[in-house]
Short mmCIF file of C-alpha atoms in Angstrom, two decimals:
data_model
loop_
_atom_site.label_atom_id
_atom_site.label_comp_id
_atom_site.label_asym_id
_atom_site.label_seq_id
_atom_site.Cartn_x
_atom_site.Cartn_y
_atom_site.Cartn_z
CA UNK A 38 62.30 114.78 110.17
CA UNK A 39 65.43 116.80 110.75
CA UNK A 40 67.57 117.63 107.86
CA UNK A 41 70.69 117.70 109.42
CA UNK A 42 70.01 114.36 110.30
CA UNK A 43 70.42 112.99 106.91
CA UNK A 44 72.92 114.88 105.70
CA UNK A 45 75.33 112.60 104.65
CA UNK A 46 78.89 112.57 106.75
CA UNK A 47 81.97 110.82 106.77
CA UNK A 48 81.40 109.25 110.52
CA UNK A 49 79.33 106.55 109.65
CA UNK A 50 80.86 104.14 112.63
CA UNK A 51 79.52 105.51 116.18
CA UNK A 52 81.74 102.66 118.04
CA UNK A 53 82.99 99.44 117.59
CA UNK A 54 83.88 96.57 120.24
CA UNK A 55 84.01 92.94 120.94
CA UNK A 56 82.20 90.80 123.66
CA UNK A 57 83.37 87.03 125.12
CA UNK A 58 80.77 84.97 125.46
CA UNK A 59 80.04 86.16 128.81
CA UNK A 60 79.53 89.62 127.90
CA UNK A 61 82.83 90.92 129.32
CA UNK A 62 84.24 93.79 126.89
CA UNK A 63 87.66 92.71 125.67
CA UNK A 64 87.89 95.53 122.82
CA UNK A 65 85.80 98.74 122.65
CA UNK A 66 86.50 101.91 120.25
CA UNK A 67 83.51 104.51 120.93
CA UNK A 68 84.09 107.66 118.13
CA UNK A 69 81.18 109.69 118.70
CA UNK A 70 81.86 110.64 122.90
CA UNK A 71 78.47 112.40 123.07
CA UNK A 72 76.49 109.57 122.66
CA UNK A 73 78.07 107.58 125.81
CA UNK A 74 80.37 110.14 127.55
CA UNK A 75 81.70 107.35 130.51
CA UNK A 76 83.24 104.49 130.53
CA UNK A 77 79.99 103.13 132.80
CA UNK A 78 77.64 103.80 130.52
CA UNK A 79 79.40 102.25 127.67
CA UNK A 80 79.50 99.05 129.75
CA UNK A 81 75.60 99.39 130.47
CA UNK A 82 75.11 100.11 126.60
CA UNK A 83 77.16 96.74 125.53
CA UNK A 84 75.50 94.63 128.38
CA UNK A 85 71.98 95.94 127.24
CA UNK A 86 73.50 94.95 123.67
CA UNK A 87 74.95 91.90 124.64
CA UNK A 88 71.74 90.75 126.22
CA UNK A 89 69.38 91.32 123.21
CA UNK A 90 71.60 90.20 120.68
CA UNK A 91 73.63 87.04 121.72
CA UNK A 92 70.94 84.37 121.60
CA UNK A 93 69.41 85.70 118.52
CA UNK A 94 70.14 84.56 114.91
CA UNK A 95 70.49 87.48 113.24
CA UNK A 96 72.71 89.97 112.33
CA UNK A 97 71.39 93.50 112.60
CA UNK A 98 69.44 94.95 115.67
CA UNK A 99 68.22 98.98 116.08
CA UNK A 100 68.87 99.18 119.72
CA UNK A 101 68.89 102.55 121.86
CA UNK A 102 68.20 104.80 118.51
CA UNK A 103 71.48 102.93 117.37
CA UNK A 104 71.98 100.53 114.27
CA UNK A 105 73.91 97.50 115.64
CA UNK A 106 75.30 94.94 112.92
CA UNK A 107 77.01 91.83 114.84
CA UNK A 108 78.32 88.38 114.05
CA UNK A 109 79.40 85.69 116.85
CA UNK A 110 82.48 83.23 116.55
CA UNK A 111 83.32 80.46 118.64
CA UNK A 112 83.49 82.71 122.22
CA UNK A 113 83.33 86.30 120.66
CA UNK A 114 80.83 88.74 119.60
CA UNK A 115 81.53 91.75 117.04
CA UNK A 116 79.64 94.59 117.11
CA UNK A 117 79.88 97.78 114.87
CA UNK A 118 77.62 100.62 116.00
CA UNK A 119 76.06 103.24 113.65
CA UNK A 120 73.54 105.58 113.91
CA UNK A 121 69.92 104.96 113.48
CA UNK A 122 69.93 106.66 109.40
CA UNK A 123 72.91 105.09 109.11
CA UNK A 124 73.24 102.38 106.16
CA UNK A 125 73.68 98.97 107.33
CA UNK A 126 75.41 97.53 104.51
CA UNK A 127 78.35 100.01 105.16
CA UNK A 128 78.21 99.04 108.80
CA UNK A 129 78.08 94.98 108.10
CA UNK A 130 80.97 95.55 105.05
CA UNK A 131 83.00 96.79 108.25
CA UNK A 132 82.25 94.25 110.02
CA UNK A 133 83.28 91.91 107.66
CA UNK A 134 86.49 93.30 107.07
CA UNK A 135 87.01 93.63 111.25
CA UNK A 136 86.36 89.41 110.77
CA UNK A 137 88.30 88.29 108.28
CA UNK A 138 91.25 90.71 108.48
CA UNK A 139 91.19 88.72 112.35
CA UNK A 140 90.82 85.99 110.69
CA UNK A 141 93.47 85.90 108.67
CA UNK A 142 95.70 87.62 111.38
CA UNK A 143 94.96 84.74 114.10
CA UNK A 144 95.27 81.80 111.16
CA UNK A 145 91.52 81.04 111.40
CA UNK A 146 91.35 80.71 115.17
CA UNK A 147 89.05 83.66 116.27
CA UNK A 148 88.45 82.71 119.11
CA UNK A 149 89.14 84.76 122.73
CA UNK A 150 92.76 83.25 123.94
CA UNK A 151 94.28 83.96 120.56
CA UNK A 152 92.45 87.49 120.18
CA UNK A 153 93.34 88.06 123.62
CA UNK A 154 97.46 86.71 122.98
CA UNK A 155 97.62 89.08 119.91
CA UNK A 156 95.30 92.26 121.26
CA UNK A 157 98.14 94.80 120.01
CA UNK A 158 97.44 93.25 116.13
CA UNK A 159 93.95 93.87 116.70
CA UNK A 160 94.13 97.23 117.56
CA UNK A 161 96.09 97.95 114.58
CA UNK A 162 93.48 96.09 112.76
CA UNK A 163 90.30 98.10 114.04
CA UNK A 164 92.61 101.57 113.36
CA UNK A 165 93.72 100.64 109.75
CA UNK A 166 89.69 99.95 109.36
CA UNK A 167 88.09 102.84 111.06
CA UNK A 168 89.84 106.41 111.97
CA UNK A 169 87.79 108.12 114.06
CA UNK A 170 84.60 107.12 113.03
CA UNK A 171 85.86 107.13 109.35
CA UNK A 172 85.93 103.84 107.24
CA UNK A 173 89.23 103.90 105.75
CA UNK A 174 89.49 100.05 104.39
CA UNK A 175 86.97 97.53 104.18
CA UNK A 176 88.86 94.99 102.36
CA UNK A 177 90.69 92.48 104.58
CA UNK A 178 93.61 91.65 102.20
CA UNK A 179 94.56 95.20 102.45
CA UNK A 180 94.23 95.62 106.01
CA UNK A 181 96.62 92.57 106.50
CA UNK A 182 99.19 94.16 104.26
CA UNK A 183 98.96 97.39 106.63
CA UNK A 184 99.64 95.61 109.71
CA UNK A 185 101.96 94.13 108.30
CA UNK A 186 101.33 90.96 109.79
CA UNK A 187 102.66 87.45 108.01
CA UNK A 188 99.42 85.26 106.30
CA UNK A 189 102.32 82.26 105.45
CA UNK A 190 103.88 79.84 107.15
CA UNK A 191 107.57 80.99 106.89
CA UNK A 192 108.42 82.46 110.24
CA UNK A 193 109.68 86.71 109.87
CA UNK A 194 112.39 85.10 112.02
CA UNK A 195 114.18 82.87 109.82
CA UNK A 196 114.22 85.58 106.73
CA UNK A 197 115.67 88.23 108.87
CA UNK A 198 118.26 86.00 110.24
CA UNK A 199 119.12 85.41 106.80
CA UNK A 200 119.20 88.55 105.79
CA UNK A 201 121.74 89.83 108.14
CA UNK A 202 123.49 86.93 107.78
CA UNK A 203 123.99 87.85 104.44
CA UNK A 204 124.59 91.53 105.21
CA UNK A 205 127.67 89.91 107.38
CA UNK A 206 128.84 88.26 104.54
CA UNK A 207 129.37 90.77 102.34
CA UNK A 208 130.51 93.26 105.06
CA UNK A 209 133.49 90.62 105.72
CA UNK A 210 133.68 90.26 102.32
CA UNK A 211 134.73 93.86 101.57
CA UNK A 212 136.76 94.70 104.65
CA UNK A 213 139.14 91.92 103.68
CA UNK A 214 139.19 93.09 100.47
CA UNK A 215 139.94 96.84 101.56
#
């Protein structure tokens, strides 16, 4: 065995993307460009994926000298690629944290029309997650409070209006007073 090859590294994620039910790509972060240089054979790589993985009940597959952890929800599959030495409970704590931090972003409702009516918060999910390759959070709480997304049921709306409403106020306030 090679000893380079278990050396450990930082770039423990090799790619990352999500499937609908039909196996169309909707999301798809590759970090390692070597191992599927065009877009085409990305594509072949998920259907080949796709295919072996989305009647079965499990939740880890070694596919194509890759380590594949996956979960399915409603209409979407998540998959989070590693390589073959790679450990899988690092892989399947990202792809826990991908989940919920969705989740909790979409209100519970992963399924593809909300994913798909919010895709800029799930980019900005997957990046505060994984930086090229890199894990950089696995807990979903935190990854929420980096987007910067709102968990409650107040609207961002309604406390900015009365924010500046207030601002107004006391800007009034002070030029009649000058």
């Amino acid at each position: 065995m090679d000893c380079a090859a278990l050396e450990p590294s930082l770039y423990t994620v090799k790619a990352i993307f999500i499937l609908d039910n039909d196996g169309n790509r909707l999301l798809s972060k590759y970090y390692d460009l070597e191992l599927y240089p065009s877009i085409k054979e990305q594509k072949n790589f998920e259907k080949n994926v796709f295919n072996k993985t989305h009647k079965a009940d499990n939740e880890i597959a070694f596919l194509e000298g890759m380590t594949v952890v996956y979960k399915s929800s409603i209409d979407l599959f998540f998959y989070v690629v590693g390589s073959p030495q790679e450990n899988e409970l690092m892989l399947m704590a990202v792809l826990n944290c991908l989940f919920d931090s969705l989740s909790q972003m979409l209100r519970k409702s992963v399924e593809k029309r909300t994913l798909l009516d919010n895709m800029d918060g799930v980019f900005l999910v997957v990046d505060e997650i994984i930086d090229g390759g890199v894990i950089l959070e696995s807990d979903p709480q935190q990854v929420i409070e980096k987007v910067n997304y709102r968990t409650d049921d107040s609207p961002l709306s309604e406390q900015s209006v009365a924010q500046v409403l207030q601002s107004a106020k006391e800007q009034i306030k002070w030029s009649i007073l000058k």
